[in-house]
CSV table of C-alpha atoms in Angstrom, one decimal:
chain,number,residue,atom,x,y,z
A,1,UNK,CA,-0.5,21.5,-0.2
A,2,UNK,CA,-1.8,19.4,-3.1
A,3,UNK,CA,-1.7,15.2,-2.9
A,4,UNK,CA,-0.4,12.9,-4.8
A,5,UNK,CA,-1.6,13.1,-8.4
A,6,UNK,CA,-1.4,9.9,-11.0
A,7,UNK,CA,-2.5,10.2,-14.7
A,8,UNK,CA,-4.2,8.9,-16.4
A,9,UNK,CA,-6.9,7.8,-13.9
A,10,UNK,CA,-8.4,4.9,-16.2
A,11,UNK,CA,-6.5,3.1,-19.3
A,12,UNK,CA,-8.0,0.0,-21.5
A,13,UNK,CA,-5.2,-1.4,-23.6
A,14,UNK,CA,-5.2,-4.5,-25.3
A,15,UNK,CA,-2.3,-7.4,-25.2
A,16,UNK,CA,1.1,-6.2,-26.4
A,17,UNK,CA,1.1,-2.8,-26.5
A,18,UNK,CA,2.7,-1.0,-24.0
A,19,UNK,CA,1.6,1.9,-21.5
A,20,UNK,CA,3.1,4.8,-19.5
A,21,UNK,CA,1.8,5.9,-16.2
A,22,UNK,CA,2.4,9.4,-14.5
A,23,UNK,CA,2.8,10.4,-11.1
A,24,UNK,CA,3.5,13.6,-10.0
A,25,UNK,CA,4.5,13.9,-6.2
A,26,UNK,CA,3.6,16.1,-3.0
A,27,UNK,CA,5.6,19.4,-3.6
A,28,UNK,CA,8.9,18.9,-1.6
A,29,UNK,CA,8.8,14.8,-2.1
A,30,UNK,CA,11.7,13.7,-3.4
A,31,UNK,CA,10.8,9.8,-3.2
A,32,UNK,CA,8.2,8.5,-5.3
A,33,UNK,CA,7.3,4.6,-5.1
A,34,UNK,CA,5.0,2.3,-7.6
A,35,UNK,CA,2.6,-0.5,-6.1
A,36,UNK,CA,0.1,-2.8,-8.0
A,37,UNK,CA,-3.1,-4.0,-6.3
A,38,UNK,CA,-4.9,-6.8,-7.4
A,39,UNK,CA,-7.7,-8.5,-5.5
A,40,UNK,CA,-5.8,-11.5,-5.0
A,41,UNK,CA,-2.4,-9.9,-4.1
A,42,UNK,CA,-2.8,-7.3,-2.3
A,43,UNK,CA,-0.2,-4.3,-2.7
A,44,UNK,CA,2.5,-5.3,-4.7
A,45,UNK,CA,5.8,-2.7,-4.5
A,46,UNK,CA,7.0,-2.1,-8.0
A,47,UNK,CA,9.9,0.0,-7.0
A,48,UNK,CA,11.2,3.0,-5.8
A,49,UNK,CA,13.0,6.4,-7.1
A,50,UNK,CA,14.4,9.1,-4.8
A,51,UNK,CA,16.9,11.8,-6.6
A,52,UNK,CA,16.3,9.9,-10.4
A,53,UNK,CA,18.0,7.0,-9.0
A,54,UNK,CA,15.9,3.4,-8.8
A,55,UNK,CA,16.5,2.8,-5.3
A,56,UNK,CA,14.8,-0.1,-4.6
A,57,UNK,CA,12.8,-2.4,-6.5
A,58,UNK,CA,10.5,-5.5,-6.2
A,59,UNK,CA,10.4,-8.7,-8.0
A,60,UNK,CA,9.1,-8.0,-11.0
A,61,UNK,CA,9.6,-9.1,-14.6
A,62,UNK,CA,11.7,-6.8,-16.7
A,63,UNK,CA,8.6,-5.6,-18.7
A,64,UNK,CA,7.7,-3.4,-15.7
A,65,UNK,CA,10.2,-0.1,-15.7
A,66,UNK,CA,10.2,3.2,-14.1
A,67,UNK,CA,12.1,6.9,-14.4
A,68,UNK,CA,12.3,10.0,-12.2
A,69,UNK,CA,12.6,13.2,-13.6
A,70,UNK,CA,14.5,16.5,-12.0
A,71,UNK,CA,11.3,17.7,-10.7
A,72,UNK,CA,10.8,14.5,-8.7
A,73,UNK,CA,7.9,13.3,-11.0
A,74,UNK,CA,8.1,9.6,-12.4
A,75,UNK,CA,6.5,7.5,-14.8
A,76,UNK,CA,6.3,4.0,-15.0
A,77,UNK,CA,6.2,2.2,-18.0
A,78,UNK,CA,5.1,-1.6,-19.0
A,79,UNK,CA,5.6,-3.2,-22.1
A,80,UNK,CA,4.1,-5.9,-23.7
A,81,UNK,CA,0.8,-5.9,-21.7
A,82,UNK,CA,-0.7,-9.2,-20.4
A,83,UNK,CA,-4.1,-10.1,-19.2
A,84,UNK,CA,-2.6,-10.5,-15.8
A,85,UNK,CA,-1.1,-6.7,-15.7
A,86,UNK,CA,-4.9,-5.4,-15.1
A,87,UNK,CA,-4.5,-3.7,-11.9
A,88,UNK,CA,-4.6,-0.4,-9.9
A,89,UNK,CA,-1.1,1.1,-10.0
A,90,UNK,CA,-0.7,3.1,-7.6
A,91,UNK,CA,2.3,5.5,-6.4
A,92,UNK,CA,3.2,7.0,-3.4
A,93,UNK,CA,5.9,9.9,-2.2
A,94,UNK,CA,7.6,10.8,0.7
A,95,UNK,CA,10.3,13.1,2.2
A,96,UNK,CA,14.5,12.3,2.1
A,97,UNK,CA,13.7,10.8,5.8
A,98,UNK,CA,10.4,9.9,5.2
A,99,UNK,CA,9.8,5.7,6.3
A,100,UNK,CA,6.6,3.4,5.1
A,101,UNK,CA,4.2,5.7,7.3
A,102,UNK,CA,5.2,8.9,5.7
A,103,UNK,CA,4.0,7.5,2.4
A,104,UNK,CA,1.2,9.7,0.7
A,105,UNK,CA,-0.6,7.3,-1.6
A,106,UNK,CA,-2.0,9.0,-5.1
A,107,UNK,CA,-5.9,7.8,-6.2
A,108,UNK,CA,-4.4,5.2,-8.3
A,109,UNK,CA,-4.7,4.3,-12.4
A,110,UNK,CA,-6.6,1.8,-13.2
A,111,UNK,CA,-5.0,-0.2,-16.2
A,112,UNK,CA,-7.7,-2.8,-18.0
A,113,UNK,CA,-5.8,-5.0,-20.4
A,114,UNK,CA,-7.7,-6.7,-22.8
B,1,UNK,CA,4.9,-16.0,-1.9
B,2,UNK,CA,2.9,-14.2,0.4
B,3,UNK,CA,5.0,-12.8,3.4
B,4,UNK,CA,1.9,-10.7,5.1
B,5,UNK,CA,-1.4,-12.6,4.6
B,6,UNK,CA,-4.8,-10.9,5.7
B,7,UNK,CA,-7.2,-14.3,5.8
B,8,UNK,CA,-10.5,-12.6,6.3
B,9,UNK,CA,-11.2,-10.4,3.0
B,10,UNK,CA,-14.2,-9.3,4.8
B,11,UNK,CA,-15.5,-8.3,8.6
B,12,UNK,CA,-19.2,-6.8,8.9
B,13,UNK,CA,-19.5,-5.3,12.8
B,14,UNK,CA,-22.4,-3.5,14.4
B,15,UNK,CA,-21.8,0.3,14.9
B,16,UNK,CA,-20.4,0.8,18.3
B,17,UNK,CA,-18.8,-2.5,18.9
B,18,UNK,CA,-15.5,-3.4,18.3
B,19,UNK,CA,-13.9,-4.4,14.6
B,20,UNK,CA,-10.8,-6.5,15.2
B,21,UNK,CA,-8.7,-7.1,11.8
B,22,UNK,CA,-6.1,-9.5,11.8
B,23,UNK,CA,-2.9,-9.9,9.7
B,24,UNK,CA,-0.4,-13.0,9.9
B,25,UNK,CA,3.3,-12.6,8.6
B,26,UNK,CA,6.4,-15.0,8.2
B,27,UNK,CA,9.7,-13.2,7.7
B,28,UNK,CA,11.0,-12.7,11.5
B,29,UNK,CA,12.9,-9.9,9.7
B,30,UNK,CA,10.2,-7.8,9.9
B,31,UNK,CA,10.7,-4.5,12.2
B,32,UNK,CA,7.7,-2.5,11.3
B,33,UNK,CA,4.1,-2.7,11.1
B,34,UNK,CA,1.5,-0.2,9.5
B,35,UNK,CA,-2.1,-0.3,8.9
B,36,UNK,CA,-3.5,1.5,6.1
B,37,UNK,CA,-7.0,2.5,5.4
B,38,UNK,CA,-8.2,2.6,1.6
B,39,UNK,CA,-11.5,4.3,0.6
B,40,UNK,CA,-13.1,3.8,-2.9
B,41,UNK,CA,-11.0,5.3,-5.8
B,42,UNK,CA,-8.9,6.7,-3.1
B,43,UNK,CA,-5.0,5.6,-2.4
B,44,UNK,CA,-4.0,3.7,0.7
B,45,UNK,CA,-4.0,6.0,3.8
B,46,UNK,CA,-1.5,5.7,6.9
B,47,UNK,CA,-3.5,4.6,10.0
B,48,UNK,CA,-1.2,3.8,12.9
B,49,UNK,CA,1.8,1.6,13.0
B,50,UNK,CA,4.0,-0.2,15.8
B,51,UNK,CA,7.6,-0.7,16.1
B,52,UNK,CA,8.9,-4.4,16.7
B,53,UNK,CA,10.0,-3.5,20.0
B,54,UNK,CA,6.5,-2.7,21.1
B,55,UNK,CA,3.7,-4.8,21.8
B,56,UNK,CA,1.0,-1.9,21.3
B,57,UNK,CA,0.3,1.2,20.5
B,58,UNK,CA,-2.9,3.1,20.4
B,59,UNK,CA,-4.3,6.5,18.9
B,60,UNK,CA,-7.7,7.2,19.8
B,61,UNK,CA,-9.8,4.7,18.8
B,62,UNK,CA,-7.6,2.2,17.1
B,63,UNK,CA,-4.8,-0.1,18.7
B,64,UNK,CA,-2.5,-2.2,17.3
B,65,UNK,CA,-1.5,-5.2,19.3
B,66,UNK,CA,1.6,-7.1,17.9
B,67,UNK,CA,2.4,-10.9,18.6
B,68,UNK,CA,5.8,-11.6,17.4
B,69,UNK,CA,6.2,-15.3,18.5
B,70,UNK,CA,3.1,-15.9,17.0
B,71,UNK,CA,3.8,-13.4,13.8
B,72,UNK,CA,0.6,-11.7,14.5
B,73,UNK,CA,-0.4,-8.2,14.2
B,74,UNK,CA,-3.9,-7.2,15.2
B,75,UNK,CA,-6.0,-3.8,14.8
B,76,UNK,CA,-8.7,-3.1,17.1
B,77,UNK,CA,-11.3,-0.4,16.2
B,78,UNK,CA,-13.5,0.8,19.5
B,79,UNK,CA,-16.0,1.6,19.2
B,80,UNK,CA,-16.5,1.0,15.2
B,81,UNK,CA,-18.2,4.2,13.4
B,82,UNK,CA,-20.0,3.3,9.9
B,83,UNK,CA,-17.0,6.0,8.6
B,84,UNK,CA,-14.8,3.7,9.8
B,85,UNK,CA,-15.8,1.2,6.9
B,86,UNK,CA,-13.3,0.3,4.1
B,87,UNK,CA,-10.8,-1.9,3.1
B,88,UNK,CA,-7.9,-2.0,5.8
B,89,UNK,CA,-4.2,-3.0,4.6
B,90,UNK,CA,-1.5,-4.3,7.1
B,91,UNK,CA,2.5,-3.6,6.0
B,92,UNK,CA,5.3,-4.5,7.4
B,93,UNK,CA,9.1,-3.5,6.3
B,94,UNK,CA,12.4,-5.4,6.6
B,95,UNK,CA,15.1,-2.5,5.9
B,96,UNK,CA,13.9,-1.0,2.6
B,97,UNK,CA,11.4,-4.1,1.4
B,98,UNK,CA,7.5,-3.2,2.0
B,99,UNK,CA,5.0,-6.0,1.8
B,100,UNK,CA,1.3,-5.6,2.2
B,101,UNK,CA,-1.5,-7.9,3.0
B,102,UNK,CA,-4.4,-8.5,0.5
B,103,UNK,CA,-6.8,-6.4,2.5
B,104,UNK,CA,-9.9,-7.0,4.6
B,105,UNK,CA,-12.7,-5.1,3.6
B,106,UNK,CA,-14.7,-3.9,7.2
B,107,UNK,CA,-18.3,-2.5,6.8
B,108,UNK,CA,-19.7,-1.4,10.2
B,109,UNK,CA,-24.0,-1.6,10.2
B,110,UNK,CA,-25.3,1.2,11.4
C-alpha cells in the first residue's frame, strides 16, 4: 500500500505571494491532517479534514486554509507569505476510527519564504 | 504557549546503554501520550504511546513511563542501537487537540 505522498517536496517563494500544498492520502484514509514544524516549535497542527469537512483546526491566522476533495486528497493553501511561514508542512492520514497513533505522516514540503 | 515542552533538543548515548528522553506537559486534560520517531526528510513515525490510566507501557525495547502528578512523560530506549538515532517527538491529545514537543534529537555512538 503506498504512504503518504505531499507535493511539492521543496518550494522557495518570496513575501506575499501565496502557495498551495498537496497531500494525497494512504488509499482507504479518509482523514487527512496539516502540521508545521519549525525548529523552535515543534509540530504545530494546522487542522484537520475527514469526509471534505474541516473538522478540527488549530490556532492559526486566517491566512492559513485547507480543502478536501471527494477522493480524500487535500491541499492547503497560505496566502500572503511571511518570513515566519518557512517551515516543513507536513500532513498526515488516518482511518474513520483512526486516533493520534494511527497517523501516517507524508515526507513533508519544505516551504522557504524569502 | 507551549503545552508539551521537550527541554533537551539533544541527547548523545553510547551504543548499548540506555537513551532516556523526557517530555514535560501542563494541560491536566491531557489523556494520551505518543512518541514519534522522525528520520531525515522523512515524516514523523508512531513509536509507542500510553493511556492516562497507565503508568507504562513497553514494546520491545522502548518504555514509556508516565508521571501525571508531575506532568511527566519519559521514553526509555534499552539498550540504544546507532539505528535508533533521530529526532524523537512526544504528543499528547485532549479530545480532538494534538500538541507536540519541539523534539530531541538522540544520536547513539557506536
Amino acid at each position: 500500500k503506498a504512504g503518504v505522498t505531499q507535493t511539492p517536496r521543496y518550494l522557495i517563494k518570496t513575501r506575499g505571494q501565496q502557495v498551495t500544498l498537496s497531500c494525497s492520502p494512504i488509499s482507504g484514509h479518509r482523514s487527512v491532517s496539516w502540521y508545521q514544524q519549525t525548529p523552535g516549535q515543534g509540530l504545530q497542527f494546522l487542522f484537520e479534514y475527514f469526509s471534505e469537512t474541516q473538522r478540527n483546526k488549530g490556532n492559526f491566522p486566517g491566512r492559513f486554509s485547507g480543502r478536501q476533495f471527494s477522493n480524500s486528497r487535500s491541499e492547503m493553501n497560505v496566502s500572503t507569505l511571511e518570513l515566519g511561514d518557512s517551515a516543513l508542512y507536513l500532513c498526515a492520514s488516518s482511518t474513520e476510527a483512526g486516533g493520534l497513533n494511527e497517523q501516517y505522516f507524508g515526507p513533508g514540503t519544505r516551504l522557504t519564504v524569502t | 504557549d507551549q503545552q508539551v515542552k521537550q527541554n533537551s533538543p539533544s541527547l548523545s548515548v553510547q551504543e548499548g546503554r540506555i537513551s532516556i528522553l523526557n517530555c514535560d506537559y501542563t494541560n491536566s486534560m491531557f489523556d494520551y501520550f505518543l512518541w514519534y520517531k522522525k528520520y531525515p526528510a522523512e515524516g514523523p513515525t508512531f513509536l509507542i504511546s500510553i493511556s492516562s490510566i497507565k503508568d507504562k507501557n513497553e514494546d520491545g525495547r522502548f518504555t514509556v513511563f508516565l508521571n501525571k502528578s508531575a506532568k511527566h512523560l519519559s521514553l526509555h530506549i534499552v539498550p540504544s542501537q546507532p539505528g535508533d538515532s533521530a529526532v524523537y517527538f512526544c504528543a499528547a491529545s485532549a479530545g480532538n487537540q494534538f500538541y507536540f514537543g519541539t523534539g530531541t534529537s538522540l544520536t547513539v555512538i557506536p
